[in-house]
Amino acid sequence: MNSTRITIAIVGSGLSLTLSAAYLAEKLQYLKPIILAVQLPEDESDEDFSFSFPPFSEPISPILRQQLAESSLRKIDLYTPSSPAGLGFNFSTYGVVSAGVSFPQAYQICVQNVADFPKYDRFLEEKAPGIIYNRKSVADDYRRLAVKKDVVLIPCKSVQVIKDEGKIISLETSDGQRVTADYFIDCSAKGKLMSCVQERVRVSDEIMPSWSVARKRISGVSSAISCTFKFASSQMISTINYGHTSYEKTADFNGGEANAEYFQFPWLGNCIAVGRGFAEIPEFLIDLNRILEKQLMVLSWLIGVNSQTVYSERHFNTLSNRYLDEAVDAVNLMLCGVGFARELTPSNQRRIALFQSSAGTVKENNVFISENSWTGLFHAAGYKPTNTNAFAASTSVNQIVGRTKSLISR
């Protein structure tokens, strides 16, 4: 291990590995780190499509925004979302929710007083396109980018973790190579490294039942890019049409081998778990790559520059768990809405009570899921706000219309 330059070993496969390696190589270049990418065999999920399904999905991260902008990464497309589950949107952009009215009132006021206000069932198609890409093809782009930034790729079939008193000392690959580093970043499926130093915590079945995943593809369909998901029986089915091929992924929540699990301390000692190395949840509303991106952005300004290692660990763990909590809440809300889960999380119960009573959502710093997304989720899950307060109930429609016009004209 080099004594003057930090060495970072990243273990994983597919897009999780190449994105992590390329991003950290770019953001930490002022430290001139040695970055080793230990490449494990790919699994089925490495060939999945990632998609953002507004308004259910989290905001676009700077990393994904860069993917959309970079000329070398042109394999990300926009599509028109559709869903039999029903969609909702936030009226706050039109100044109506802040005026204190119920959802039906807000919609009618907007329709009557806002020129060219979009029809409810067309709002998302016109205002919020989705983002879709094949993980494997984008992973290839990031692999080339990582190599250009002097990342050393180490392909292998498996790794053995050598540790001492809860700290990883080195890795030994299946072909006998020994890998030492200052930091070991685990983005592998189920956290192969981190599981050697701590056990995963399981989310209760009442909140998120276990599931199984089946995949199939059908050729000869339309070339149009589209994404649809629907609920049927105990299944959630997402269908993606892309390049004359239809990719169908079915998550069955009637029991299965996959469980919602996570590491309570994603940064522990010299091991850091990110993305699917950190947690496993059903990927139909929240893409684990979005959590990976958020963690990498935090990590890029914490790793190697702060002598207060305990502070860095604590800060990273706090934010990582906050992002995961929001993701679990979002999935739990939809699973409860269709009867797949039996119990709402405590934070969802608080969010729903606030939304139903005031059409409001909880606003926090460093959020993972936007206010618009929560509003859409509430409506899709069947929760509607009532009149927001006594003031709204006692205010005439003419007063509300006048205030709304005033807000819109600003």
Coordinates of N, CA and C in Angstrom, one line a residue, residues 97-221:
V97 N -52.0 25.4 -3.5 CA -51.9 24.7 -2.2 C -51.6 25.7 -1.1
S98 N -50.7 26.6 -1.4 CA -50.4 27.6 -0.4 C -51.6 28.5 0.0
A99 N -52.5 28.6 -0.9 CA -53.7 29.4 -0.7 C -54.7 28.7 0.3
G100 N -54.4 27.4 0.6 CA -55.2 26.6 1.6 C -56.5 26.1 1.1
V101 N -56.5 25.2 0.1 CA -57.7 24.6 -0.4 C -57.6 23.1 -0.6
S102 N -58.7 22.4 -0.7 CA -58.6 21.0 -0.9 C -58.2 20.6 -2.3
F103 N -57.8 19.4 -2.5 CA -57.3 18.9 -3.8 C -58.4 19.1 -4.9
P104 N -59.7 18.7 -4.7 CA -60.7 19.0 -5.8 C -60.8 20.5 -6.1
Q105 N -60.8 21.3 -5.0 CA -61.0 22.7 -5.3 C -59.8 23.3 -6.1
A106 N -58.6 22.8 -5.7 CA -57.4 23.3 -6.4 C -57.4 23.0 -7.8
Y107 N -57.8 21.8 -8.2 CA -57.8 21.4 -9.6 C -58.9 22.2 -10.4
Q108 N -60.1 22.4 -9.8 CA -61.1 23.1 -10.5 C -60.7 24.6 -10.7
I109 N -60.1 25.2 -9.6 CA -59.6 26.6 -9.7 C -58.6 26.7 -10.8
C110 N -57.7 25.8 -10.9 CA -56.6 25.9 -11.9 C -57.2 25.7 -13.3
V111 N -58.1 24.8 -13.5 CA -58.7 24.5 -14.8 C -59.5 25.8 -15.3
Q112 N -60.1 26.5 -14.3 CA -61.0 27.6 -14.7 C -60.1 28.9 -14.9
N113 N -59.0 29.0 -14.2 CA -58.3 30.3 -14.2 C -56.9 30.3 -14.7
V114 N -56.3 29.1 -15.1 CA -55.0 29.1 -15.6 C -55.0 28.7 -17.1
A115 N -54.5 29.6 -17.9 CA -54.6 29.4 -19.3 C -53.8 28.1 -19.7
D116 N -54.4 27.3 -20.5 CA -53.8 26.1 -21.0 C -53.3 25.2 -19.9
F117 N -54.1 25.1 -18.8 CA -53.7 24.2 -17.7 C -53.9 22.8 -18.2
P118 N -52.9 22.0 -18.0 CA -53.0 20.6 -18.5 C -54.1 19.7 -17.9
K119 N -54.7 18.9 -18.7 CA -55.7 18.0 -18.1 C -55.0 17.0 -17.2
Y120 N -55.7 16.6 -16.2 CA -55.1 15.8 -15.2 C -54.4 14.5 -15.7
D121 N -55.1 13.8 -16.6 CA -54.5 12.6 -17.1 C -53.4 12.8 -18.1
R122 N -53.1 14.1 -18.5 CA -52.1 14.4 -19.5 C -50.9 15.1 -18.8
F123 N -51.1 15.5 -17.6 CA -50.1 16.3 -16.9 C -48.7 15.8 -17.0
L124 N -48.5 14.5 -16.6 CA -47.2 13.9 -16.5 C -46.6 13.8 -17.9
E125 N -47.4 13.4 -18.9 CA -46.8 13.2 -20.2 C -46.2 14.5 -20.8
E126 N -46.9 15.6 -20.4 CA -46.5 16.9 -21.0 C -45.4 17.5 -20.1
K127 N -45.4 17.3 -18.8 CA -44.5 18.0 -17.9 C -43.3 17.2 -17.3
A128 N -43.4 15.9 -17.3 CA -42.4 15.2 -16.6 C -42.0 13.9 -17.3
P129 N -41.1 14.0 -18.3 CA -40.7 12.8 -19.0 C -39.9 11.9 -18.1
G130 N -39.9 10.6 -18.4 CA -39.1 9.7 -17.7 C -37.7 9.6 -18.3
I131 N -36.8 9.0 -17.5 CA -35.4 8.7 -18.0 C -35.2 7.2 -17.9
I132 N -34.6 6.7 -19.0 CA -34.5 5.2 -19.1 C -33.1 4.9 -19.7
Y133 N -32.5 3.8 -19.2 CA -31.2 3.4 -19.9 C -30.9 2.0 -19.5
N134 N -30.2 1.3 -20.4 CA -29.7 0.0 -20.1 C -28.5 0.0 -19.3
R135 N -28.5 -0.6 -18.1 CA -27.4 -0.6 -17.2 C -26.1 -1.1 -17.9
K136 N -26.2 -2.1 -18.6 CA -25.0 -2.8 -19.2 C -24.3 -1.8 -20.2
S137 N -25.1 -1.2 -21.1 CA -24.4 -0.3 -22.1 C -23.8 0.9 -21.4
V138 N -24.5 1.5 -20.4 CA -24.0 2.7 -19.7 C -22.7 2.3 -18.9
A139 N -22.8 1.0 -18.3 CA -21.6 0.5 -17.6 C -20.4 0.5 -18.5
D140 N -20.6 0.1 -19.7 CA -19.4 0.0 -20.7 C -18.8 1.4 -20.9
D141 N -19.7 2.4 -21.0 CA -19.2 3.8 -21.2 C -18.4 4.2 -20.0
Y142 N -18.9 3.9 -18.8 CA -18.1 4.3 -17.6 C -16.9 3.5 -17.4
R143 N -16.8 2.3 -17.9 CA -15.6 1.5 -17.8 C -14.5 2.1 -18.6
R144 N -14.9 2.6 -19.8 CA -13.9 3.3 -20.7 C -13.4 4.6 -20.0
L145 N -14.4 5.3 -19.4 CA -14.1 6.5 -18.7 C -13.1 6.3 -17.5
A146 N -13.4 5.2 -16.8 CA -12.6 4.9 -15.6 C -11.1 4.6 -16.1
V147 N -11.0 3.8 -17.2 CA -9.6 3.4 -17.6 C -8.9 4.7 -18.1
K148 N -9.6 5.6 -18.7 CA -8.9 6.9 -19.1 C -8.4 7.7 -17.9
K149 N -9.1 7.5 -16.7 CA -8.7 8.2 -15.5 C -7.8 7.3 -14.7
D150 N -7.1 6.3 -15.3 CA -6.1 5.5 -14.7 C -6.6 4.6 -13.6
V151 N -7.9 4.2 -13.6 CA -8.4 3.2 -12.7 C -7.9 1.8 -13.2
V152 N -7.4 1.0 -12.2 CA -6.9 -0.3 -12.6 C -8.0 -1.3 -12.4
L153 N -8.4 -2.0 -13.5 CA -9.4 -3.0 -13.4 C -8.8 -4.4 -13.1
I154 N -9.4 -5.1 -12.1 CA -8.9 -6.4 -11.7 C -10.1 -7.4 -11.8
P155 N -10.3 -8.0 -13.0 CA -11.4 -9.0 -13.1 C -11.1 -10.3 -12.3
C156 N -12.1 -10.8 -11.7 CA -11.9 -12.1 -11.0 C -13.2 -12.8 -10.7
K157 N -13.2 -14.0 -10.4 CA -14.5 -14.8 -10.2 C -15.0 -14.6 -8.8
S158 N -14.1 -14.4 -7.8 CA -14.5 -14.2 -6.4 C -13.4 -13.6 -5.6
V159 N -13.7 -13.1 -4.4 CA -12.7 -12.6 -3.5 C -12.8 -13.2 -2.1
Q160 N -11.7 -13.3 -1.5 CA -11.7 -13.7 -0.1 C -11.3 -12.6 0.8
V161 N -12.0 -12.3 1.8 CA -11.7 -11.1 2.7 C -10.8 -11.6 3.8
I162 N -9.7 -10.9 4.0 CA -8.8 -11.1 5.1 C -8.9 -10.0 6.1
K163 N -9.3 -10.2 7.3 CA -9.6 -9.2 8.3 C -9.0 -9.5 9.6
D164 N -8.9 -8.4 10.4 CA -8.3 -8.6 11.8 C -9.1 -7.6 12.7
E165 N -9.7 -8.2 13.7 CA -10.5 -7.4 14.7 C -11.5 -6.5 14.0
G166 N -12.2 -7.0 13.1 CA -13.3 -6.2 12.4 C -12.8 -5.3 11.4
K167 N -11.6 -5.2 11.1 CA -11.1 -4.4 10.0 C -10.5 -5.2 8.9
I168 N -10.8 -4.8 7.6 CA -10.4 -5.5 6.5 C -8.9 -5.2 6.2
I169 N -8.1 -6.2 6.2 CA -6.6 -6.0 5.9 C -6.3 -6.1 4.4
S170 N -6.9 -7.0 3.8 CA -6.7 -7.2 2.3 C -7.7 -8.1 1.7
L171 N -7.7 -8.2 0.4 CA -8.6 -9.1 -0.4 C -7.6 -10.0 -1.1
E172 N -8.1 -11.3 -1.3 CA -7.4 -12.2 -2.2 C -8.3 -12.7 -3.2
T173 N -8.0 -12.4 -4.5 CA -8.8 -12.8 -5.6 C -8.7 -14.3 -5.9
S174 N -9.6 -14.8 -6.7 CA -9.7 -16.2 -7.0 C -8.4 -16.7 -7.8
D175 N -7.8 -15.8 -8.4 CA -6.5 -16.2 -9.2 C -5.3 -15.8 -8.4
G176 N -5.4 -15.5 -7.1 CA -4.2 -15.4 -6.2 C -3.7 -14.0 -6.0
Q177 N -4.3 -13.0 -6.6 CA -3.8 -11.6 -6.4 C -4.2 -11.1 -5.1
R178 N -3.3 -10.4 -4.4 CA -3.6 -9.8 -3.1 C -3.8 -8.3 -3.3
V179 N -4.9 -7.8 -2.8 CA -5.3 -6.4 -2.9 C -5.3 -5.7 -1.6
T180 N -4.5 -4.7 -1.4 CA -4.5 -3.9 -0.1 C -4.9 -2.5 -0.4
A181 N -5.5 -1.8 0.5 CA -6.0 -0.5 0.3 C -6.3 0.2 1.6
D182 N -6.4 1.6 1.5 CA -6.7 2.4 2.7 C -8.2 2.3 2.9
Y183 N -9.0 2.3 1.8 CA -10.5 2.1 1.9 C -10.9 1.0 1.0
F184 N -11.9 0.3 1.5 CA -12.5 -0.8 0.6 C -14.0 -0.4 0.5
I185 N -14.4 -0.1 -0.8 CA -15.7 0.3 -1.1 C -16.5 -0.9 -1.7
D186 N -17.6 -1.2 -1.1 CA -18.4 -2.4 -1.4 C -19.6 -2.0 -2.1
C187 N -19.7 -2.2 -3.5 CA -20.9 -2.0 -4.2 C -21.4 -3.3 -4.8
S188 N -21.0 -4.4 -4.3 CA -21.3 -5.7 -4.8 C -22.7 -6.1 -4.3
A189 N -23.4 -7.0 -5.0 CA -24.7 -7.5 -4.6 C -24.7 -8.1 -3.2
K190 N -25.5 -7.7 -2.3 CA -25.6 -8.2 -1.0 C -24.4 -7.8 -0.1
G191 N -23.6 -7.0 -0.6 CA -22.5 -6.5 0.3 C -21.5 -7.6 0.7
K192 N -20.8 -8.1 -0.3 CA -19.9 -9.3 0.1 C -18.8 -8.9 1.0
L193 N -18.3 -7.7 1.0 CA -17.2 -7.3 1.9 C -17.8 -6.9 3.2
M194 N -18.8 -6.0 3.2 CA -19.3 -5.5 4.5 C -19.9 -6.6 5.3
S195 N -20.5 -7.7 4.7 CA -21.1 -8.8 5.4 C -20.0 -9.5 6.3
C196 N -18.8 -9.3 6.0 CA -17.7 -10.0 6.8 C -17.4 -9.2 8.1
V197 N -17.9 -8.0 8.2 CA -17.6 -7.2 9.4 C -18.9 -6.8 10.2
Q198 N -20.1 -7.0 9.6 CA -21.3 -6.7 10.3 C -22.4 -7.5 9.6
E199 N -23.5 -7.7 10.3 CA -24.7 -8.4 9.8 C -25.7 -7.4 9.2
R200 N -26.4 -7.8 8.2 CA -27.5 -7.0 7.7 C -28.7 -7.0 8.6
V201 N -29.4 -5.9 8.6 CA -30.7 -5.7 9.4 C -31.8 -5.9 8.4
R202 N -32.8 -6.7 8.8 CA -33.9 -7.0 7.9 C -35.1 -6.1 8.2
V203 N -35.7 -5.6 7.1 CA -37.0 -4.8 7.3 C -38.1 -5.8 7.5
S204 N -39.0 -5.5 8.4 CA -40.1 -6.5 8.8 C -41.0 -6.8 7.5
D205 N -41.5 -8.0 7.5 CA -42.3 -8.4 6.4 C -43.6 -7.6 6.3
E206 N -44.1 -7.1 7.5 CA -45.3 -6.3 7.5 C -45.1 -5.0 6.7
I207 N -43.9 -4.5 6.8 CA -43.6 -3.2 6.1 C -43.2 -3.5 4.6
M208 N -42.4 -4.5 4.4 CA -42.0 -4.9 3.1 C -41.8 -6.4 3.0
P209 N -42.8 -7.1 2.4 CA -42.7 -8.5 2.3 C -41.6 -9.0 1.4
S210 N -41.1 -10.2 1.6 CA -40.1 -10.8 0.7 C -40.7 -11.0 -0.7
W211 N -39.8 -11.1 -1.7 CA -40.3 -11.1 -3.1 C -39.4 -12.0 -3.9
S212 N -39.8 -12.3 -5.1 CA -39.0 -13.0 -6.1 C -39.1 -12.2 -7.4
V213 N -38.1 -12.4 -8.3 CA -38.1 -11.6 -9.5 C -37.9 -12.5 -10.7
A214 N -38.8 -12.3 -11.7 CA -38.7 -13.1 -13.0 C -38.5 -12.1 -14.1
R215 N -37.7 -12.4 -15.1 CA -37.4 -11.6 -16.2 C -37.7 -12.3 -17.5
K216 N -38.2 -11.6 -18.5 CA -38.3 -12.2 -19.9 C -38.3 -11.0 -20.9
R217 N -38.0 -11.4 -22.1 CA -37.9 -10.4 -23.2 C -38.6 -10.9 -24.4
I218 N -39.3 -10.0 -25.1 CA -40.0 -10.3 -26.3 C -39.6 -9.5 -27.5
S219 N -39.2 -10.1 -28.6 CA -38.7 -9.3 -29.7 C -39.8 -9.0 -30.7
G220 N -39.6 -8.0 -31.6 CA -40.5 -7.7 -32.6 C -41.6 -6.7 -32.2
V221 N -41.4 -5.9 -31.2 CA -42.4 -5.0 -30.8 C -42.0 -3.6 -31.4

